XYZ file of C-alpha atoms in Angstrom:
620
model
C -44.809 24.363 -5.793
C -41.474 22.568 -4.761
C -39.128 21.378 -7.294
C -37.421 17.914 -7.455
C -33.575 18.469 -7.446
C -31.717 15.558 -9.544
C -28.667 14.280 -9.119
C -26.488 11.505 -10.933
C -25.790 9.049 -7.971
C -22.756 10.512 -5.864
C -22.581 13.494 -7.554
C -23.555 16.870 -5.163
C -26.975 18.229 -6.420
C -25.565 21.384 -7.060
C -23.765 21.614 -10.568
C -21.333 24.192 -9.294
C -20.021 23.000 -6.060
C -17.167 20.768 -5.925
C -16.135 18.436 -3.148
C -12.474 18.347 -2.040
C -11.205 14.774 -2.108
C -7.511 13.620 -1.845
C -5.133 10.881 -2.891
C -2.751 9.994 -0.358
C 0.303 7.369 -1.468
C 1.546 6.264 2.191
C 4.851 4.899 1.487
C 7.801 3.171 3.259
C 10.121 5.737 2.317
C 8.427 9.051 1.371
C 4.428 9.895 1.746
C 2.829 12.035 -0.710
C -0.794 13.785 -1.263
C -2.353 14.756 -4.244
C -5.369 16.473 -5.505
C -7.321 17.464 -8.577
C -7.312 21.495 -9.308
C -8.218 23.133 -12.341
C -8.900 19.689 -14.118
C -5.135 18.394 -13.447
C -4.106 15.849 -10.188
C -1.042 17.039 -9.148
C 1.130 16.693 -6.168
C 0.337 19.163 -3.240
C 3.560 20.672 -1.687
C 4.302 22.095 1.742
C 5.366 25.009 2.764
C 8.749 24.787 1.245
C 7.704 23.655 -1.905
C 8.418 20.056 -1.234
C 5.852 17.502 -2.234
C 7.603 14.429 -0.630
C 7.264 13.701 2.926
C 9.450 11.264 4.229
C 8.005 8.554 6.415
C 9.900 9.399 9.732
C 8.183 10.235 12.935
C 10.611 11.267 15.876
C 9.165 10.999 19.224
C 10.646 13.759 21.807
C 10.030 14.471 25.376
C 6.807 16.323 26.347
C 4.467 14.537 24.124
C 6.096 16.472 21.271
C 6.865 14.973 18.003
C 9.080 15.445 14.906
C 7.638 14.452 11.295
C 8.959 14.334 7.867
C 12.581 16.055 7.110
C 13.046 17.091 10.582
C 12.910 13.489 11.819
C 15.079 12.374 9.127
C 17.684 14.496 9.631
C 17.934 13.100 13.312
C 17.724 9.278 12.519
C 21.205 8.715 12.866
C 21.199 10.492 16.564
C 18.253 9.305 18.071
C 17.587 5.958 16.513
C 15.289 4.264 18.957
C 12.898 6.954 18.886
C 12.822 7.996 15.643
C 10.635 5.631 13.576
C 11.370 4.856 9.744
C 9.883 2.290 7.409
C 7.156 1.910 9.658
C 4.798 0.603 6.646
C 6.533 -2.656 7.041
C 5.232 -3.033 10.566
C 1.456 -2.521 9.817
C -0.534 -5.309 11.057
C 2.659 -7.463 11.618
C 3.715 -9.817 14.602
C 7.393 -9.813 15.741
C 7.947 -12.946 13.937
C 6.895 -11.378 10.606
C 9.864 -9.127 10.629
C 12.637 -10.624 8.672
C 16.325 -8.975 9.829
C 14.717 -7.331 12.837
C 18.180 -7.767 14.660
C 19.665 -5.263 12.664
C 17.244 -2.416 13.421
C 17.911 -0.129 16.254
C 14.245 -0.282 17.748
C 12.889 -1.884 21.085
C 9.921 -4.507 19.903
C 7.252 -5.552 21.795
C 5.329 -8.299 20.604
C 1.875 -8.577 21.159
C -1.203 -10.359 19.923
C -1.384 -9.843 16.056
C 0.620 -6.712 15.933
C 3.893 -5.516 17.380
C 4.498 -2.267 18.953
C 8.024 -0.378 19.198
C 9.089 1.502 22.435
C 9.552 5.040 22.614
C 10.309 7.634 25.038
C 6.512 8.162 24.864
C 6.034 4.697 25.525
C 4.843 1.801 23.056
C 3.539 3.310 19.857
C 1.687 1.085 17.487
C 2.661 1.167 13.562
C -1.074 2.300 13.241
C -0.396 5.155 15.663
C 2.614 6.211 13.959
C 1.323 6.104 10.212
C -1.714 8.119 11.816
C 0.871 10.897 12.225
C 2.064 10.740 8.827
C -1.373 10.720 7.355
C -2.319 13.560 9.559
C 0.248 15.734 8.573
C -0.611 15.171 5.041
C -4.429 16.013 5.517
C -2.986 19.451 7.165
C -0.763 20.011 3.994
C -4.433 19.624 1.869
C -6.258 21.665 3.881
C -3.670 24.182 3.875
C -3.342 24.036 -0.194
C -7.196 24.382 -0.311
C -7.660 26.857 2.306
C -10.413 25.122 3.765
C -11.076 22.252 6.700
C -13.749 20.189 4.917
C -12.100 17.767 2.942
C -14.541 15.183 1.533
C -12.371 11.788 1.964
C -9.397 10.483 0.729
C -8.282 7.429 -1.470
C -5.418 5.908 -0.138
C -3.244 3.286 -1.860
C -1.726 0.432 -0.426
C 0.385 -2.578 -1.982
C -1.305 -4.979 -3.963
C -0.064 -7.789 -1.455
C -1.254 -6.408 1.656
C -3.088 -9.139 3.323
C -6.478 -8.113 5.188
C -4.581 -7.434 8.603
C -2.550 -4.685 6.765
C -5.429 -3.146 4.910
C -7.522 -3.006 8.019
C -4.354 -1.277 9.929
C -4.181 1.296 7.206
C -7.743 1.966 7.296
C -7.440 2.340 11.237
C -4.572 4.734 10.857
C -6.544 7.050 8.515
C -9.175 7.137 10.943
C -6.971 8.163 13.751
C -5.700 11.006 11.511
C -9.118 12.274 10.936
C -9.862 11.294 7.188
C -12.630 9.384 5.884
C -11.680 6.880 4.046
C -13.570 6.703 0.109
C -11.654 3.841 -0.948
C -8.127 1.603 -0.290
C -6.713 0.986 -4.023
C -3.821 -1.205 -4.875
C -0.466 0.904 -5.881
C -0.448 -0.660 -9.189
C -3.581 0.156 -10.084
C -2.992 3.812 -9.254
C -0.255 4.176 -10.937
C -1.701 2.515 -14.402
C -4.680 5.254 -13.900
C -1.987 8.024 -13.274
C -0.318 7.040 -16.780
C -3.681 7.351 -18.152
C -3.728 3.857 -19.833
C -7.197 4.535 -19.913
C -7.589 7.183 -22.492
C -4.440 6.425 -24.458
C -4.073 2.602 -24.463
C -5.823 -0.756 -24.023
C -4.443 -4.319 -23.853
C -2.384 -5.817 -20.871
C 0.060 -4.021 -19.029
C 2.485 -5.163 -16.188
C 2.792 -2.567 -13.460
C 6.057 -3.306 -11.535
C 6.315 -1.525 -8.372
C 9.269 -1.659 -6.026
C 9.065 0.808 -2.990
C 11.212 1.302 -0.142
C 9.414 -1.671 1.750
C 7.408 -3.660 -0.553
C 7.233 -5.262 -4.062
C 4.259 -5.570 -6.371
C 3.950 -6.597 -9.448
C 0.656 -6.582 -11.366
C -0.939 -7.530 -14.314
C -3.667 -5.232 -16.101
C -5.914 -5.492 -18.715
C -7.233 -1.910 -19.735
C -10.592 -1.134 -21.988
C -12.342 1.661 -22.518
C -11.882 3.216 -19.143
C -12.196 -0.282 -17.336
C -8.750 -1.573 -15.365
C -9.362 -5.173 -14.233
C -6.624 -6.649 -12.625
C -5.480 -9.893 -13.849
C -3.255 -11.185 -11.255
C -0.988 -9.614 -8.488
C 1.770 -10.998 -6.692
C 4.766 -9.639 -4.764
C 6.731 -9.756 -1.766
C 5.287 -7.193 1.147
C 8.803 -7.510 2.739
C 11.249 -6.788 0.082
C 12.184 -3.302 -1.211
C 14.613 -0.535 -1.344
C 15.639 -0.833 2.343
C 17.062 -4.691 2.015
C 19.205 -3.065 -1.013
C 20.618 -0.266 1.543
C 21.004 -3.224 4.349
C 22.738 -5.598 1.741
C 25.397 -2.364 0.900
C 25.935 -1.827 4.521
C 26.650 -5.229 5.491
C 28.839 -5.584 2.356
C 31.092 -2.735 3.096
C 31.208 -3.563 7.110
C 32.389 -7.050 5.620
C 35.129 -5.492 3.229
C 36.386 -3.495 6.160
C 36.188 -5.730 8.873
C 34.006 -4.102 10.939
C 30.787 -4.772 12.821
C 28.172 -2.237 14.652
C 26.275 -2.840 17.647
C 24.867 -0.081 18.857
C 21.518 1.283 17.558
C 23.192 4.683 16.363
C 25.402 2.982 14.277
C 23.083 0.613 12.652
C 20.862 3.608 11.691
C 23.939 5.571 10.357
C 25.385 2.488 8.151
C 21.964 2.400 6.693
C 21.646 6.061 6.232
C 24.919 6.187 4.258
C 24.126 2.978 2.521
C 21.155 4.644 0.862
C 22.967 8.008 -0.041
C 25.585 5.617 -1.680
C 22.495 3.718 -3.576
C 21.291 6.894 -4.889
C 24.832 8.232 -6.111
C 25.038 5.171 -7.963
C 22.125 5.977 -9.887
C 24.202 8.161 -12.211
C 27.870 7.576 -11.315
C 29.588 4.565 -11.610
C 31.681 4.937 -8.287
C 31.161 6.447 -5.222
C 32.370 6.309 -1.346
C 30.234 4.955 1.614
C 31.423 7.371 4.452
C 30.075 7.054 7.654
C 31.206 7.891 11.266
C 31.149 5.009 13.835
C 31.726 4.738 17.410
C 34.905 2.683 16.563
C 36.034 5.483 14.124
C 35.654 6.426 10.460
C 34.760 4.095 7.800
C 35.026 5.211 4.278
C 34.885 2.380 1.491
C 34.477 3.042 -2.802
C 31.444 1.160 -4.168
C 31.291 0.792 -7.993
C 28.174 0.143 -9.594
C 29.312 -3.321 -10.701
C 30.028 -3.886 -7.083
C 26.511 -2.958 -6.025
C 24.783 -4.686 -9.043
C 26.606 -7.904 -8.224
C 25.582 -7.951 -4.098
C 22.370 -6.980 -5.100
C 21.504 -9.214 -7.935
C 19.868 -11.542 -5.694
C 17.097 -9.324 -4.470
C 16.574 -8.374 -7.891
C 16.312 -11.897 -8.958
C 13.621 -12.157 -6.502
C 11.485 -9.614 -7.940
C 11.536 -11.536 -11.373
C 10.919 -14.767 -9.968
C 7.592 -13.174 -8.415
C 7.061 -11.787 -11.939
C 7.258 -14.993 -13.331
C 5.020 -16.416 -10.920
C 2.208 -13.895 -11.507
C 2.540 -14.485 -15.772
C 2.302 -18.129 -14.644
C -0.977 -17.733 -12.532
C -2.738 -15.268 -15.222
C -1.362 -18.281 -17.835
C 0.169 -14.995 -20.272
C 3.330 -14.899 -21.949
C 5.698 -12.188 -21.490
C 5.392 -11.232 -24.936
C 1.555 -10.364 -24.843
C 2.540 -7.667 -22.387
C 2.395 -4.115 -24.038
C 4.028 -2.383 -21.952
C 5.675 -2.143 -18.385
C 4.745 0.487 -16.034
C 7.927 1.672 -13.276
C 6.447 2.589 -10.178
C 8.547 3.378 -7.120
C 12.103 5.359 -6.063
C 13.853 2.133 -6.063
C 13.411 1.210 -9.678
C 15.594 4.149 -10.665
C 18.269 1.885 -10.138
C 19.981 0.804 -13.468
C 20.280 -2.719 -12.591
C 16.856 -3.016 -11.679
C 15.657 -1.133 -15.302
C 18.230 -3.488 -17.433
C 16.389 -6.703 -15.697
C 13.005 -5.788 -16.504
C 13.821 -4.686 -19.911
C 15.628 -8.063 -20.314
C 12.675 -9.792 -18.802
C 10.169 -8.554 -21.013
C 12.107 -7.955 -23.885
C 11.407 -4.113 -24.288
C 12.382 -1.094 -22.325
C 9.893 -0.062 -19.345
C 7.624 2.947 -19.024
C 9.403 5.680 -16.957
C 8.183 8.808 -18.451
C 6.436 9.957 -15.233
C 7.965 10.156 -11.633
C 7.770 7.229 -10.143
C 7.721 8.579 -6.691
C 4.689 10.727 -7.708
C 2.567 8.524 -10.171
C 0.832 6.637 -7.214
C -0.559 9.607 -5.397
C -1.649 11.093 -8.536
C -3.743 8.197 -9.725
C -5.044 7.782 -6.049
C -6.206 11.596 -6.537
C -7.829 11.007 -9.891
C -9.737 7.656 -8.089
C -10.817 10.434 -5.600
C -11.999 12.952 -7.484
C -14.487 10.298 -9.189
C -15.669 9.070 -5.789
C -16.150 12.737 -4.454
C -18.711 12.956 -7.585
C -16.417 15.964 -9.603
C -15.623 13.712 -12.705
C -16.960 14.393 -15.738
C -19.045 12.061 -17.803
C -15.703 10.801 -19.689
C -13.649 10.806 -16.753
C -15.266 8.013 -14.966
C -13.287 5.115 -14.002
C -14.064 1.249 -13.099
C -11.191 -0.322 -11.295
C -11.379 -3.909 -10.812
C -8.708 -5.171 -8.383
C -8.484 -8.768 -6.749
C -7.405 -10.322 -3.871
C -3.869 -11.377 -3.472
C -4.316 -14.338 -1.105
C -6.845 -16.874 -0.954
C -9.319 -17.182 1.957
C -10.891 -20.093 3.804
C -11.794 -21.860 6.648
C -10.340 -24.471 8.808
C -11.774 -27.877 8.709
C -11.230 -31.349 10.659
C -7.829 -32.232 11.080
C -6.469 -28.694 10.776
C -6.735 -28.527 7.046
C -7.923 -25.227 5.089
C -10.800 -25.324 2.676
C -10.524 -22.340 0.598
C -13.605 -20.632 -0.452
C -12.382 -17.596 -2.358
C -9.197 -18.015 -4.439
C -6.436 -15.503 -4.877
C -6.674 -13.347 -7.873
C -10.257 -13.158 -7.673
C -11.556 -9.813 -8.806
C -13.437 -7.842 -5.866
C -15.878 -6.935 -4.754
C -17.100 -10.600 -4.701
C -19.365 -12.454 -2.418
C -19.005 -16.563 -2.330
C -20.725 -19.336 -0.246
C -19.951 -22.806 0.862
C -21.879 -25.516 2.607
C -20.632 -27.475 5.181
C -22.149 -30.011 7.932
C -21.516 -31.091 11.511
C -18.524 -33.900 12.526
C -20.640 -35.459 15.485
C -24.205 -36.502 16.546
C -25.790 -33.995 18.148
C -23.655 -31.249 17.698
C -25.540 -27.714 18.126
C -22.430 -25.383 17.828
C -19.484 -25.107 15.296
C -16.565 -22.919 15.715
C -15.709 -21.182 12.573
C -11.956 -20.135 11.841
C -11.295 -17.949 9.126
C -7.737 -17.869 7.525
C -5.912 -16.335 4.789
C -2.947 -18.006 2.554
C -2.228 -20.305 0.151
C -0.940 -23.461 2.345
C -2.735 -26.481 3.214
C -2.452 -26.655 6.677
C -3.984 -23.879 9.097
C -0.585 -23.703 11.142
C 0.982 -22.515 8.010
C -1.597 -19.527 7.364
C -2.705 -16.749 8.895
C -5.550 -16.594 11.324
C -7.837 -13.754 10.640
C -10.998 -14.288 12.717
C -12.745 -16.710 14.937
C -16.558 -16.753 15.810
C -19.275 -19.370 17.053
C -22.517 -20.510 15.059
C -24.988 -21.920 18.038
C -28.537 -23.122 18.085
C -27.915 -26.006 15.574
C -31.049 -28.226 15.775
C -29.408 -31.941 17.280
C -28.899 -34.036 14.125
C -27.185 -37.202 13.355
C -23.607 -36.104 11.848
C -23.757 -34.862 8.309
C -27.172 -33.880 8.435
C -26.911 -30.042 8.921
C -26.281 -27.826 6.399
C -23.992 -24.784 7.559
C -23.923 -22.352 4.362
C -20.855 -20.101 5.467
C -20.866 -16.954 3.317
C -17.485 -14.711 2.275
C -17.924 -11.330 0.961
C -14.724 -9.068 0.129
C -15.783 -5.050 -0.453
C -13.892 -2.764 -2.971
C -11.233 -2.196 -0.206
C -10.490 -5.729 -0.191
C -11.900 -6.138 3.456
C -13.666 -9.083 4.511
C -17.135 -10.168 6.561
C -18.151 -14.076 6.858
C -21.446 -15.176 8.249
C -22.604 -18.681 8.607
C -26.099 -19.737 8.817
C -27.898 -23.042 9.244
C -30.316 -23.592 6.312
C -32.900 -25.409 8.038
C -33.430 -23.476 11.354
C -32.333 -20.382 10.131
C -30.033 -19.966 13.154
C -27.162 -17.275 11.927
C -23.967 -15.768 13.172
C -21.595 -13.408 11.480
C -18.297 -11.436 11.880
C -16.796 -8.458 10.162
C -13.111 -9.661 9.989
C -11.129 -6.828 11.784
C -7.737 -8.270 13.145
C -6.940 -8.684 16.041
C -3.459 -6.804 16.101
C -3.570 -4.918 19.785
C -5.834 -2.171 18.932
C -9.767 -2.812 20.045
C -12.492 -0.570 19.115
C -11.864 0.949 22.756
C -8.206 1.623 21.918
C -9.149 3.217 18.696
C -11.217 5.461 20.391
C -9.021 6.195 23.439
C -6.312 6.998 20.655
C -9.192 9.455 18.859
C -9.985 10.915 22.275
C -6.146 11.525 22.612
C -6.032 13.250 19.474
C -8.829 15.549 20.293
C -7.352 16.328 23.797
C -3.875 17.352 21.982
C -5.582 19.297 19.312
C -5.008 22.585 20.850
C -1.627 21.772 21.395
C -1.300 20.911 17.467
C -2.750 24.139 16.280
C -0.612 26.370 18.608
C 2.506 24.550 17.180
C 0.942 25.078 13.740
C 0.185 28.828 14.360
C 3.566 29.398 15.718
C 5.397 27.938 12.477
C 2.969 29.561 10.382
C 3.676 32.997 12.311
C 7.540 32.451 12.073
C 7.271 31.820 8.477
C 5.586 35.342 7.833
C 8.168 36.696 10.018
C 10.887 35.739 7.728
C 9.129 36.649 4.913
C 8.444 40.425 5.862
C 11.643 40.982 7.483
C 13.584 39.837 4.383
C 11.054 42.222 2.159
C 11.483 45.158 4.370
C 15.243 44.882 4.383
C 14.969 44.696 0.616
C 13.137 47.769 0.357
C 15.614 49.564 2.596
C 18.560 48.653 0.396
C 16.700 49.665 -2.539
C 15.073 53.035 -1.106
C 16.507 53.663 2.239
C 17.335 57.192 1.081
C 13.494 58.034 1.098
C 13.964 58.134 5.064
C 15.846 60.157 7.244
C 18.044 58.866 9.785
C 15.448 58.902 12.626
C 12.807 56.699 10.526
C 15.374 54.444 9.636
C 16.540 53.702 12.991
C 12.727 53.142 14.132
C 12.155 50.386 11.409
C 15.552 48.785 11.931
C 14.121 48.685 15.831
C 11.043 47.217 14.542
C 12.941 44.411 12.737
C 15.007 43.623 15.623
C 11.845 43.236 17.631
C 10.593 41.000 15.056
C 13.404 38.777 15.049
C 13.610 38.635 18.551
C 10.014 37.923 18.963
C 10.463 34.896 16.175
C 12.824 33.156 18.163
C 10.609 32.677 21.027
C 7.351 30.590 21.808
C 4.829 32.904 21.620
C 2.953 33.248 18.295
C 0.911 36.129 19.531
C 3.644 38.008 20.144
C 5.287 37.731 16.702
C 1.800 38.622 15.568
C 1.810 41.684 17.163
C 5.347 42.301 16.069
C 4.283 41.885 12.435
C 1.500 44.462 12.959
C 3.984 46.741 14.605
C 6.177 46.472 11.963
C 3.645 46.936 9.169
C 2.416 50.053 10.982
C 5.775 51.565 11.197
C 6.745 51.063 7.306
C 3.062 52.122 6.241
C 4.632 55.875 5.547
C 7.962 54.276 3.902
C 5.887 52.054 1.512
C 3.858 55.004 0.613
C 6.816 56.962 -0.283
C 8.203 54.246 -2.387
C 5.040 53.921 -4.508
C 4.846 57.756 -5.027
C 8.656 57.196 -6.330
C 7.462 54.334 -8.415
C 4.638 56.332 -9.959
C 6.934 59.167 -10.676
C 9.132 57.314 -12.360
C 7.151 55.905 -14.441
C 5.348 59.104 -15.421
C 8.751 61.191 -15.808
C 8.628 62.294 -19.572
C 5.180 61.252 -20.648
C 2.645 63.353 -21.813
C -1.163 63.219 -20.396
C -2.600 62.504 -23.804
C -0.417 59.550 -23.893
C -1.318 58.067 -20.591
C-alpha cells in the first residue's frame, strides 16, 4: 500500500534533510555571504579567515581577473581596469552618475545602462557584479563542501528602483545563483537584530553604506516586519565622504589631479584617513602623485566640518520619511545603525541628536545585513522551525504609473505601498475610432513624463472602433515580493489583452544574458583549474610549514641521509608550488607524504613512549 508523504508548504518532506540557502549582502564597498549553521546565522569566511570581500574587480590580459583583496591592492596602479563601487552604476545611464568626471573609468553610454571600457572590452555593471556574486557562491560551496545550493536571498538598498533591482537579479543569474528573494537592506538588518523576538513597536533603520543611503521605518509585531515608509539617496554614501576629503586636501595644498592613477590614489588615501579619524582626533593624508608627494594633516573637526552637508542630506531624508509616515521622531523606539560608514562619530552624533537617543550599534554594521538575509534564506528554504518564521512586508520606494495625454503621469501605485500588491485603473480612448493604445509605464514622483524614469512601453491592439471615451481599458499593475513589476491592459468589452513583464532595457537583452551564461560555462573549466591551483598551493604551504616544524622539534630521530631526503622533497614541493601545474603540486605533496611516513611513525612512537614512561600497567 502506498503511503502519502505530507510536509508543510515550502518545506522538505524529509524531516532530517536540510536545504542549503545563503544570504548575500552585495555592497558598494564590501560584500559578504552568510548562512545558518547549527541554528546560528553567521558570515562565511574565505580560506584566509576574512568574512569581507572587497567589491572590487580587476580585469587582466588573457581573460583573467582579480576579485576582492587582490584587486583592491592594485586599484591605484591600474585604475581604468579596476572597477570599484560598481553598485552605483547598476541600472544607470551615464547621465545618472554624479561626479563621473572625477572617476578614472572610460564610460560608454548605452540605452538604459552604461558600460565601462576595460582591456577585456566593454563590461556592464551586471557582469562586474556577477563576478563578485560568483566568488561569494564559491565561498559558500567551500564552506559546506557541497555544490548544491538551494538558493540565495540577496539584499538591495530600499531606494533601488525597478531597473536596479532587475539588474541585481540578472547579475545573480549570471553568477549561477537561484534568487529566492530580493529584500531591502534595512529590513534584513532589523531581522538580524532579532527585533522580532525581543521588541515590538516602531524602529528606524539608518543605513549608510559605501555608495547608498537608506532610511526605513518598520513596525514590528509578533514576527511581522512591516515597512511603514522608506526613503534615501541611491547616490550618497561613504564614497562621497572620501571624495569630499580628497578635494579639500587638494585645494588646501593648491594641487590638482588629472590622471586616473592620481584620482584613484587620492580616493584610497582619503578613505584610509577617514577610517583613521574614527578612533583618532588627528591623522595625515599622505599620497604619492605624479607631481610629487602630498601630505596634509587633517583633524576630525576639519573632516566633520567639510562633510557636514553630506550628513545633513541624510538627516533631510530621515525627516522626509517621518513626514511621509506622519510619525513624530519621539515615537521611534530605537534607531538601528547599518553600514560601515555609520562608524563615523559625526554620523552617530547627528542621528542621536535628531532622535534624542543613542542609536543601536551592538552588532557589526558591516555584517548585520548579510546575517539578516541568511535568516530569511533559511526560512524560505523550509529549514525554519515553527517559531522562526518571519513575515516581511516591504514597500515600493517610488510611485508607478502611466503616461496620459499631454505628457502627464497618472500614478497607479503610490510610493510606500506594501508589496506584493496589485492595483488596476480604468482608462479610455482619446479619438473616435481609435483601435490601439500605446501604454508607457513610468516610475517617479514628478508630474511630467520627462521628469520620471521610463520602465517599459507596449501596445494594446484590436480595440473595437468606438466614439472617443466609450472604450474601457483596464490597466493592472502587479508588484511581486522582490519589488519587480508586471503590467497588463485589457479592453473590458471585447476582451482583447496585452501584457508586459517590466524588464528594463539597459543594454542586456535575453540573448545577451544567454550569451554571457554561455561564456561563463565556456570558461568554467579555466575557472576550476585556477581554483584547483590555488587550493593546491595553499595545501603545499600548509604541509611545508608542518614538516619543517616537525624537523625542528624531532629532527634527531633521523640520520643525515633521511633528513637530506626530506629536505629534497620539501625543495621539490616549493618548486612545484611556484609553478602553474596543480597536478605537479599534488604529486609533490603525495611524494612528501610518502617520504615522511616513517618519520611520522617514529614521532608517534616517541610520543607514546613519553606518555607511558614511569606509569604502571594497572594505572593505564
